[in-house]
PDB file of C-alpha atoms in Angstrom:
ATOM      1  CA  MET A   1      56.071  89.927  93.310  1.00 44.00           C
ATOM      2  CA  SER A   2      57.538  90.323  89.824  1.00 44.00           C
ATOM      3  CA  THR A   3      58.926  86.996  88.764  1.00 49.00           C
ATOM      4  CA  SER A   4      60.560  88.415  85.723  1.00 56.00           C
ATOM      5  CA  GLY A   5      60.199  91.791  83.284  1.00 64.00           C
ATOM      6  CA  ASN A   6      56.802  92.125  83.178  1.00 86.00           C
ATOM      7  CA  THR A   7      55.412  89.048  84.762  1.00 89.00           C
ATOM      8  CA  TYR A   8      54.122  89.426  87.774  1.00 93.00           C
ATOM      9  CA  ARG A   9      52.264  86.450  90.260  1.00 95.00           C
ATOM     10  CA  PHE A  10      48.599  87.012  91.432  1.00 97.00           C
ATOM     11  CA  ARG A  11      45.996  85.035  93.720  1.00 98.00           C
ATOM     12  CA  LYS A  12      42.281  84.126  92.655  1.00 98.00           C
ATOM     13  CA  MET A  13      40.306  84.043  96.168  1.00 98.00           C
ATOM     14  CA  GLU A  14      36.659  84.209  96.045  1.00 97.00           C
ATOM     15  CA  GLY A  15      34.183  84.783  98.918  1.00 96.00           C
ATOM     16  CA  LEU A  16      30.994  82.788  98.019  1.00 94.00           C
ATOM     17  CA  GLY A  17      31.662  83.160  94.291  1.00 94.00           C
ATOM     18  CA  ASN A  18      32.214  86.877  94.587  1.00 94.00           C
ATOM     19  CA  ASP A  19      36.138  86.245  93.011  1.00 96.00           C
ATOM     20  CA  PHE A  20      38.972  88.278  93.207  1.00 98.00           C
ATOM     21  CA  VAL A  21      42.474  88.944  91.236  1.00 98.00           C
ATOM     22  CA  ILE A  22      44.807  90.002  93.942  1.00 98.00           C
ATOM     23  CA  PHE A  23      48.387  91.520  93.559  1.00 98.00           C
ATOM     24  CA  ASP A  24      50.845  92.095  96.383  1.00 97.00           C
ATOM     25  CA  ALA A  25      52.656  95.029  95.358  1.00 96.00           C
ATOM     26  CA  ARG A  26      54.639  95.904  98.949  1.00 94.00           C
ATOM     27  CA  GLU A  27      58.137  94.943  97.446  1.00 86.00           C
ATOM     28  CA  HIS A  28      57.511  95.363  93.928  1.00 85.00           C
ATOM     29  CA  ASP A  29      55.166  98.332  92.387  1.00 88.00           C
ATOM     30  CA  LEU A  30      52.446  98.158  90.311  1.00 93.00           C
ATOM     31  CA  THR A  31      50.167 100.593  88.835  1.00 93.00           C
ATOM     32  CA  LEU A  32      47.463  99.738  86.815  1.00 96.00           C
ATOM     33  CA  SER A  33      45.573 101.691  83.668  1.00 96.00           C
ATOM     34  CA  ASP A  34      41.393 101.241  83.707  1.00 97.00           C
ATOM     35  CA  ASP A  35      41.948  99.278  80.216  1.00 97.00           C
ATOM     36  CA  ALA A  36      44.687  96.799  82.449  1.00 96.00           C
ATOM     37  CA  VAL A  37      42.356  96.270  84.956  1.00 97.00           C
ATOM     38  CA  ARG A  38      39.335  95.546  82.248  1.00 97.00           C
ATOM     39  CA  HIS A  39      41.776  92.900  80.516  1.00 96.00           C
ATOM     40  CA  ILE A  40      42.543  91.057  83.550  1.00 97.00           C
ATOM     41  CA  ALA A  41      38.781  91.109  84.760  1.00 97.00           C
ATOM     42  CA  ASP A  42      37.434  89.578  81.258  1.00 96.00           C
ATOM     43  CA  ARG A  43      36.791  85.895  82.192  1.00 96.00           C
ATOM     44  CA  LYS A  44      37.625  85.123  78.309  1.00 95.00           C
ATOM     45  CA  ARG A  45      40.514  87.056  77.382  1.00 92.00           C
ATOM     46  CA  GLY A  46      42.089  88.068  81.047  1.00 94.00           C
ATOM     47  CA  VAL A  47      42.002  85.843  84.509  1.00 97.00           C
ATOM     48  CA  GLY A  48      38.288  86.681  85.170  1.00 97.00           C
ATOM     49  CA  CYS A  49      37.168  88.577  88.415  1.00 97.00           C
ATOM     50  CA  ASP A  50      34.395  91.127  89.869  1.00 95.00           C
ATOM     51  CA  GLN A  51      37.030  93.015  91.390  1.00 96.00           C
ATOM     52  CA  LEU A  52      40.842  93.636  91.195  1.00 98.00           C
ATOM     53  CA  ILE A  53      43.034  93.888  94.387  1.00 98.00           C
ATOM     54  CA  VAL A  54      46.040  95.709  94.947  1.00 98.00           C
ATOM     55  CA  MET A  55      47.883  95.004  98.381  1.00 98.00           C
ATOM     56  CA  ARG A  56      49.959  97.476  99.359  1.00 98.00           C
ATOM     57  CA  GLY A  57      52.348  98.382 102.545  1.00 96.00           C
ATOM     58  CA  CYS A  58      50.919 100.767 105.325  1.00 96.00           C
ATOM     59  CA  GLN A  59      52.206 102.428 108.549  1.00 94.00           C
ATOM     60  CA  ASP A  60      49.210 102.451 110.408  1.00 96.00           C
ATOM     61  CA  ALA A  61      47.834  98.897 109.394  1.00 97.00           C
ATOM     62  CA  ASP A  62      49.162  95.615 108.635  1.00 98.00           C
ATOM     63  CA  ILE A  63      48.040  96.354 104.859  1.00 98.00           C
ATOM     64  CA  PHE A  64      46.486  98.624 102.439  1.00 98.00           C
ATOM     65  CA  MET A  65      43.946  97.406 100.150  1.00 97.00           C
ATOM     66  CA  GLU A  66      43.010  98.640  96.618  1.00 98.00           C
ATOM     67  CA  ILE A  67      39.964  98.006  95.220  1.00 97.00           C
ATOM     68  CA  ARG A  68      39.160  98.540  91.676  1.00 97.00           C
ATOM     69  CA  ASN A  69      35.847  97.122  89.831  1.00 95.00           C
ATOM     70  CA  ALA A  70      35.632  95.043  86.811  1.00 95.00           C
ATOM     71  CA  ASP A  71      34.980  97.994  84.596  1.00 95.00           C
ATOM     72  CA  GLY A  72      38.481  99.866  86.098  1.00 96.00           C
ATOM     73  CA  SER A  73      36.901 102.082  88.663  1.00 95.00           C
ATOM     74  CA  ARG A  74      38.382 102.136  92.316  1.00 95.00           C
ATOM     75  CA  VAL A  75      35.512 102.042  94.855  1.00 92.00           C
ATOM     76  CA  GLY A  76      36.622 102.420  98.938  1.00 90.00           C
ATOM     77  CA  ALA A  77      34.839  98.827 100.147  1.00 90.00           C
ATOM     78  CA  CYS A  78      34.636  95.293  99.337  1.00 94.00           C
ATOM     79  CA  GLY A  79      33.347  93.297 102.386  1.00 94.00           C
ATOM     80  CA  ASN A  80      34.214  89.903 100.443  1.00 95.00           C
ATOM     81  CA  ALA A  81      37.680  91.207  99.508  1.00 96.00           C
ATOM     82  CA  THR A  82      38.204  92.287 102.791  1.00 96.00           C
ATOM     83  CA  ARG A  83      37.719  88.908 104.437  1.00 96.00           C
ATOM     84  CA  CYS A  84      39.811  87.472 101.455  1.00 98.00           C
ATOM     85  CA  VAL A  85      42.795  89.466 102.297  1.00 98.00           C
ATOM     86  CA  GLY A  86      42.274  89.616 105.659  1.00 97.00           C
ATOM     87  CA  ARG A  87      42.703  85.769 105.532  1.00 97.00           C
ATOM     88  CA  LEU A  88      46.087  86.149 103.686  1.00 98.00           C
ATOM     89  CA  MET A  89      47.070  88.951 106.511  1.00 98.00           C
ATOM     90  CA  LEU A  90      46.101  86.717 109.424  1.00 98.00           C
ATOM     91  CA  ASP A  91      47.629  83.495 107.505  1.00 97.00           C
ATOM     92  CA  GLU A  92      51.205  85.642 107.203  1.00 97.00           C
ATOM     93  CA  THR A  93      51.708  87.187 110.447  1.00 97.00           C
ATOM     94  CA  GLY A  94      50.507  85.124 112.540  1.00 97.00           C
ATOM     95  CA  LYS A  95      48.756  87.477 114.659  1.00 97.00           C
ATOM     96  CA  GLU A  96      44.872  86.670 116.405  1.00 95.00           C
ATOM     97  CA  ALA A  97      44.082  90.275 114.340  1.00 97.00           C
ATOM     98  CA  VAL A  98      44.873  92.230 111.624  1.00 98.00           C
ATOM     99  CA  THR A  99      43.912  95.790 110.102  1.00 97.00           C
ATOM    100  CA  ILE A 100      43.336  96.268 106.769  1.00 97.00           C
ATOM    101  CA  ARG A 101      43.453  99.971 105.470  1.00 97.00           C
ATOM    102  CA  THR A 102      40.560 100.793 102.802  1.00 95.00           C
ATOM    103  CA  ASP A 103      39.749 104.307 101.324  1.00 94.00           C
ATOM    104  CA  ALA A 104      36.903 103.729 103.000  1.00 89.00           C
ATOM    105  CA  GLY A 105      38.734 103.822 106.211  1.00 91.00           C
ATOM    106  CA  LEU A 106      40.401 101.505 108.565  1.00 94.00           C
ATOM    107  CA  LEU A 107      38.468  97.849 108.712  1.00 94.00           C
ATOM    108  CA  GLY A 108      39.781  94.822 111.500  1.00 94.00           C
ATOM    109  CA  ALA A 109      39.534  91.049 110.579  1.00 97.00           C
ATOM    110  CA  THR A 110      39.655  87.984 113.124  1.00 98.00           C
ATOM    111  CA  ARG A 111      39.090  84.275 112.297  1.00 97.00           C
ATOM    112  CA  ALA A 112      35.661  82.924 112.711  1.00 95.00           C
ATOM    113  CA  ASP A 113      34.157  78.869 113.265  1.00 92.00           C
ATOM    114  CA  THR A 114      32.677  79.858 109.729  1.00 89.00           C
ATOM    115  CA  GLY A 115      35.351  81.785 108.128  1.00 94.00           C
ATOM    116  CA  ILE A 116      36.822  85.065 108.305  1.00 97.00           C
ATOM    117  CA  SER A 117      34.764  88.077 110.511  1.00 97.00           C
ATOM    118  CA  VAL A 118      35.312  91.421 109.256  1.00 96.00           C
ATOM    119  CA  ASN A 119      34.102  95.086 110.958  1.00 95.00           C
ATOM    120  CA  MET A 120      32.878  96.335 108.241  1.00 93.00           C
ATOM    121  CA  GLY A 121      32.953 100.478 110.096  1.00 93.00           C
ATOM    122  CA  PRO A 122      29.345 102.468 110.539  1.00 96.00           C
ATOM    123  CA  ALA A 123      26.626 102.013 108.099  1.00 97.00           C
ATOM    124  CA  ARG A 124      26.242 105.618 106.964  1.00 97.00           C
ATOM    125  CA  LEU A 125      22.742 106.600 106.984  1.00 98.00           C
ATOM    126  CA  ALA A 126      22.591 110.846 105.957  1.00 98.00           C
ATOM    127  CA  TRP A 127      21.473 111.281 102.419  1.00 98.00           C
ATOM    128  CA  SER A 128      23.997 113.418 102.151  1.00 98.00           C
ATOM    129  CA  GLU A 129      26.536 110.239 103.008  1.00 97.00           C
ATOM    130  CA  ILE A 130      24.724 107.621 100.521  1.00 97.00           C
ATOM    131  CA  PRO A 131      24.714 109.967  98.483  1.00 98.00           C
ATOM    132  CA  LEU A 132      21.851 111.296  96.763  1.00 98.00           C
ATOM    133  CA  ALA A 133      21.041 114.284  94.904  1.00 98.00           C
ATOM    134  CA  GLU A 134      18.811 116.089  97.003  1.00 97.00           C
ATOM    135  CA  VAL A 135      17.511 115.745 100.200  1.00 98.00           C
ATOM    136  CA  GLN A 136      15.722 112.471 101.586  1.00 96.00           C
ATOM    137  CA  ASP A 137      14.590 110.091 104.389  1.00 98.00           C
ATOM    138  CA  THR A 138      16.836 106.934 103.580  1.00 98.00           C
ATOM    139  CA  ALA A 139      14.668 104.419 104.898  1.00 98.00           C
ATOM    140  CA  ASN A 140      12.346 105.823 102.455  1.00 97.00           C
ATOM    141  CA  ILE A 141      13.598 106.949  99.445  1.00 98.00           C
ATOM    142  CA  ALA A 142      11.020 108.311  96.885  1.00 97.00           C
ATOM    143  CA  PHE A 143      12.251 106.247  94.128  1.00 97.00           C
ATOM    144  CA  GLU A 144       9.908 104.090  91.394  1.00 97.00           C
ATOM    145  CA  LEU A 145      10.925 102.164  88.677  1.00 97.00           C
ATOM    146  CA  ASP A 146       8.689  99.416  87.108  1.00 95.00           C
ATOM    147  CA  GLY A 147       7.487  98.245  90.358  1.00 92.00           C
ATOM    148  CA  LEU A 148      10.624  98.750  92.734  1.00 97.00           C
ATOM    149  CA  LEU A 149       9.718 101.329  94.931  1.00 97.00           C
ATOM    150  CA  ASN A 150      11.492 103.298  98.317  1.00 98.00           C
ATOM    151  CA  PRO A 151      14.149 101.831  98.216  1.00 98.00           C
ATOM    152  CA  VAL A 152      16.225 102.317 102.062  1.00 98.00           C
ATOM    153  CA  GLY A 153      19.648 104.033 101.255  1.00 98.00           C
ATOM    154  CA  VAL A 154      23.172 102.888 103.229  1.00 98.00           C
ATOM    155  CA  ASN A 155      26.642 103.737 102.424  1.00 97.00           C
ATOM    156  CA  MET A 156      28.838 100.398 103.818  1.00 96.00           C
ATOM    157  CA  GLY A 157      31.981 102.226 102.132  1.00 92.00           C
ATOM    158  CA  ASN A 158      29.902 102.266  98.823  1.00 95.00           C
ATOM    159  CA  PRO A 159      26.589 103.123  98.569  1.00 97.00           C
ATOM    160  CA  HIS A 160      23.442 101.331  98.269  1.00 98.00           C
ATOM    161  CA  ALA A 161      19.592 100.910  97.585  1.00 98.00           C
ATOM    162  CA  VAL A 162      18.054  98.003  98.949  1.00 98.00           C
ATOM    163  CA  PHE A 163      14.048  97.586  97.701  1.00 98.00           C
ATOM    164  CA  PHE A 164      12.168  95.188  99.798  1.00 98.00           C
ATOM    165  CA  VAL A 165       9.608  93.123  97.611  1.00 98.00           C
ATOM    166  CA  ASP A 166       7.687  89.873  97.630  1.00 97.00           C
ATOM    167  CA  ASP A 167       9.804  88.035  95.696  1.00 97.00           C
ATOM    168  CA  ALA A 168      13.456  88.674  95.007  1.00 98.00           C
ATOM    169  CA  GLU A 169      13.734  85.511  92.740  1.00 97.00           C
ATOM    170  CA  ALA A 170      10.865  87.283  90.240  1.00 97.00           C
ATOM    171  CA  ILE A 171      12.684  90.622  89.973  1.00 97.00           C
ATOM    172  CA  ASP A 172      14.338  91.358  86.379  1.00 97.00           C
ATOM    173  CA  LEU A 173      17.541  92.910  87.947  1.00 97.00           C
ATOM    174  CA  LYS A 174      19.597  92.266  84.566  1.00 97.00           C
ATOM    175  CA  THR A 175      17.453  95.001  83.445  1.00 97.00           C
ATOM    176  CA  LEU A 176      16.664  97.158  86.346  1.00 98.00           C
ATOM    177  CA  GLY A 177      20.055  96.968  88.058  1.00 97.00           C
ATOM    178  CA  PRO A 178      22.058  99.413  85.603  1.00 97.00           C
ATOM    179  CA  LYS A 179      18.966 101.796  85.115  1.00 98.00           C
ATOM    180  CA  ILE A 180      18.817 102.341  88.637  1.00 98.00           C
ATOM    181  CA  GLU A 181      22.961 102.583  89.078  1.00 97.00           C
ATOM    182  CA  HIS A 182      23.211 105.331  86.380  1.00 97.00           C
ATOM    183  CA  ASP A 183      19.635 107.372  88.050  1.00 98.00           C
ATOM    184  CA  VAL A 184      20.324 110.761  88.484  1.00 98.00           C
ATOM    185  CA  LEU A 185      19.488 110.449  91.739  1.00 98.00           C
ATOM    186  CA  PHE A 186      22.535 108.679  92.884  1.00 98.00           C
ATOM    187  CA  PRO A 187      25.559 111.371  91.766  1.00 97.00           C
ATOM    188  CA  GLU A 188      28.035 108.515  92.172  1.00 96.00           C
ATOM    189  CA  ARG A 189      26.074 105.258  90.968  1.00 97.00           C
ATOM    190  CA  VAL A 190      24.694 103.050  93.564  1.00 98.00           C
ATOM    191  CA  ASN A 191      24.676  98.993  94.232  1.00 97.00           C
ATOM    192  CA  VAL A 192      21.526  97.849  94.002  1.00 98.00           C
ATOM    193  CA  SER A 193      19.628  94.794  96.133  1.00 98.00           C
ATOM    194  CA  VAL A 194      16.188  93.570  95.875  1.00 98.00           C
ATOM    195  CA  ALA A 195      15.631  91.407  99.428  1.00 98.00           C
ATOM    196  CA  HIS A 196      12.690  89.591 101.101  1.00 98.00           C
ATOM    197  CA  VAL A 197      12.595  88.393 104.740  1.00 98.00           C
ATOM    198  CA  LYS A 198      11.246  85.025 105.484  1.00 96.00           C
ATOM    199  CA  ASP A 199      11.853  82.916 108.245  1.00 95.00           C
ATOM    200  CA  GLY A 200      14.051  86.048 109.433  1.00 94.00           C
ATOM    201  CA  ILE A 201      16.638  84.902 106.695  1.00 98.00           C
ATOM    202  CA  ILE A 202      17.112  88.015 104.348  1.00 98.00           C
ATOM    203  CA  ARG A 203      17.141  86.415 100.800  1.00 98.00           C
ATOM    204  CA  GLN A 204      18.927  88.837  98.991  1.00 98.00           C
ATOM    205  CA  ARG A 205      20.314  89.539  94.804  1.00 98.00           C
ATOM    206  CA  VAL A 206      22.558  92.235  94.396  1.00 97.00           C
ATOM    207  CA  TRP A 207      23.648  93.956  91.080  1.00 97.00           C
ATOM    208  CA  GLU A 208      26.995  95.899  92.011  1.00 95.00           C
ATOM    209  CA  ARG A 209      27.862  98.962  90.018  1.00 94.00           C
ATOM    210  CA  GLY A 210      30.460  98.316  87.382  1.00 89.00           C
ATOM    211  CA  VAL A 211      30.377  94.752  87.432  1.00 91.00           C
ATOM    212  CA  GLY A 212      26.577  93.353  87.412  1.00 94.00           C
ATOM    213  CA  ILE A 213      24.883  90.590  88.902  1.00 95.00           C
ATOM    214  CA  THR A 214      27.520  89.524  91.242  1.00 93.00           C
ATOM    215  CA  ASP A 215      26.922  85.827  93.616  1.00 94.00           C
ATOM    216  CA  ALA A 216      28.148  87.730  96.755  1.00 94.00           C
ATOM    217  CA  CYS A 217      28.095  91.373  97.726  1.00 94.00           C
ATOM    218  CA  GLY A 218      29.379  91.656 101.246  1.00 95.00           C
ATOM    219  CA  THR A 219      28.921  95.310 102.099  1.00 95.00           C
ATOM    220  CA  GLY A 220      25.544  94.677  99.884  1.00 96.00           C
ATOM    221  CA  ALA A 221      24.691  91.822 102.979  1.00 97.00           C
ATOM    222  CA  CYS A 222      26.024  94.795 105.440  1.00 97.00           C
ATOM    223  CA  ALA A 223      23.145  97.299 103.717  1.00 98.00           C
ATOM    224  CA  GLY A 224      20.677  94.767 103.606  1.00 98.00           C
ATOM    225  CA  LEU A 225      20.869  93.651 107.278  1.00 98.00           C
ATOM    226  CA  VAL A 226      20.854  97.483 108.233  1.00 98.00           C
ATOM    227  CA  ALA A 227      18.185  98.520 105.827  1.00 98.00           C
ATOM    228  CA  ALA A 228      16.111  95.025 106.812  1.00 98.00           C
ATOM    229  CA  ALA A 229      16.517  96.390 110.963  1.00 98.00           C
ATOM    230  CA  ARG A 230      15.542  99.486 110.053  1.00 98.00           C
ATOM    231  CA  ARG A 231      11.980  98.641 108.269  1.00 97.00           C
ATOM    232  CA  GLY A 232      11.398  96.857 111.425  1.00 97.00           C
ATOM    233  CA  LEU A 233      11.733  93.296 109.345  1.00 98.00           C
ATOM    234  CA  THR A 234      14.464  91.914 111.138  1.00 98.00           C
ATOM    235  CA  GLY A 235      16.487  92.340 114.209  1.00 97.00           C
ATOM    236  CA  ARG A 236      19.876  93.893 114.489  1.00 98.00           C
ATOM    237  CA  LYS A 237      21.643  90.441 114.064  1.00 98.00           C
ATOM    238  CA  ALA A 238      20.685  88.004 110.530  1.00 98.00           C
ATOM    239  CA  THR A 239      21.675  85.888 107.886  1.00 98.00           C
ATOM    240  CA  VAL A 240      21.820  87.195 104.683  1.00 98.00           C
ATOM    241  CA  MET A 241      21.504  84.278 101.869  1.00 98.00           C
ATOM    242  CA  LEU A 242      23.137  85.791  98.715  1.00 97.00           C
ATOM    243  CA  ASP A 243      23.040  83.487  95.391  1.00 96.00           C
ATOM    244  CA  GLY A 244      26.349  82.350  96.335  1.00 95.00           C
ATOM    245  CA  GLY A 245      26.079  81.198  99.895  1.00 96.00           C
ATOM    246  CA  PRO A 246      24.781  83.034 103.343  1.00 97.00           C
ATOM    247  CA  LEU A 247      26.888  85.562 105.245  1.00 97.00           C
ATOM    248  CA  GLU A 248      26.458  86.264 108.980  1.00 98.00           C
ATOM    249  CA  ILE A 249      25.982  90.053 109.793  1.00 98.00           C
ATOM    250  CA  GLU A 250      25.285  92.149 112.351  1.00 98.00           C
ATOM    251  CA  TRP A 251      24.784  95.690 113.277  1.00 98.00           C
ATOM    252  CA  LEU A 252      26.594  96.471 116.559  1.00 98.00           C
ATOM    253  CA  GLU A 253      25.281  98.946 119.273  1.00 97.00           C
ATOM    254  CA  ASP A 254      28.307 101.073 118.037  1.00 97.00           C
ATOM    255  CA  GLY A 255      26.800 101.576 114.641  1.00 97.00           C
ATOM    256  CA  THR A 256      29.533  99.438 112.909  1.00 96.00           C
ATOM    257  CA  VAL A 257      28.522  96.375 110.893  1.00 97.00           C
ATOM    258  CA  GLN A 258      30.225  92.749 111.653  1.00 97.00           C
ATOM    259  CA  MET A 259      30.137  90.431 108.617  1.00 97.00           C
ATOM    260  CA  THR A 260      31.404  86.788 108.921  1.00 98.00           C
ATOM    261  CA  GLY A 261      31.828  84.605 106.213  1.00 97.00           C
ATOM    262  CA  ALA A 262      34.170  81.956 103.968  1.00 96.00           C
ATOM    263  CA  ALA A 263      37.014  83.390 102.040  1.00 96.00           C
ATOM    264  CA  THR A 264      38.771  80.591  99.663  1.00 97.00           C
ATOM    265  CA  LEU A 265      42.114  80.508  97.459  1.00 97.00           C
ATOM    266  CA  ALA A 266      41.393  78.768  94.705  1.00 97.00           C
ATOM    267  CA  TYR A 267      44.651  78.692  92.747  1.00 98.00           C
ATOM    268  CA  THR A 268      47.585  81.036  92.135  1.00 97.00           C
ATOM    269  CA  GLY A 269      48.995  82.019  88.833  1.00 97.00           C
ATOM    270  CA  GLU A 270      51.031  84.411  86.514  1.00 95.00           C
ATOM    271  CA  ILE A 271      50.324  86.611  84.046  1.00 93.00           C
ATOM    272  CA  VAL A 272      52.140  89.142  81.727  1.00 90.00           C
ATOM    273  CA  LEU A 273      51.051  92.872  82.191  1.00 85.00           C
TER     274      LEU A 273
END
């Protein structure tokens, strides 16, 4: 991976506009400080991305995927990045299915007609699993801020609060997102979604913790479908329409969530670290 001295190759990939800088550290180790991640993620001074991914060798899976947000923080799961890394490993190995180890658990990826399909693991629904700072009914959390109220809590490897509203487009998510993300009710911070359901399709916008408003959030889409099903607004399978495009989400009977969508290689490059 290291081409000369401190120059490193990377891939730039995206899933519905949620974009990633991906390093392969299997042959040459790579350790990045939070400052280095922020520099690489900066869209004016670095490469620019929502998340930075480091692929590492793994004994019990085809690959280990380390996930860092644009602010340098490490997170357990990222659905769109999992599809991108899944595509890379499917191409590399020639297998019909690959496994990806993350901080949140072991995930599987396969090819699908519309891109890459990934099982994102179980939807965790207990208040202590979100987590929340106090005991709550996670299907109807007692929380209100400027007209947003009673979200559904879902953990898909990272915490989500999904607010159902009359019109997701009308919500000032740029202002309300960071306030909710850092509220004391969410001790590990939280990803914030606003959504409405029309004609069986979930229209969802996402404020991603450590990133901001994002074109697409895979775990957010999974959380949105689970939240809508818990409220009786949809069945256990639906299209989630994000700013960047659609994801097909299904909450399987075993409690895990299947996500299918695009995973695109934009370009490859080199960066001096």
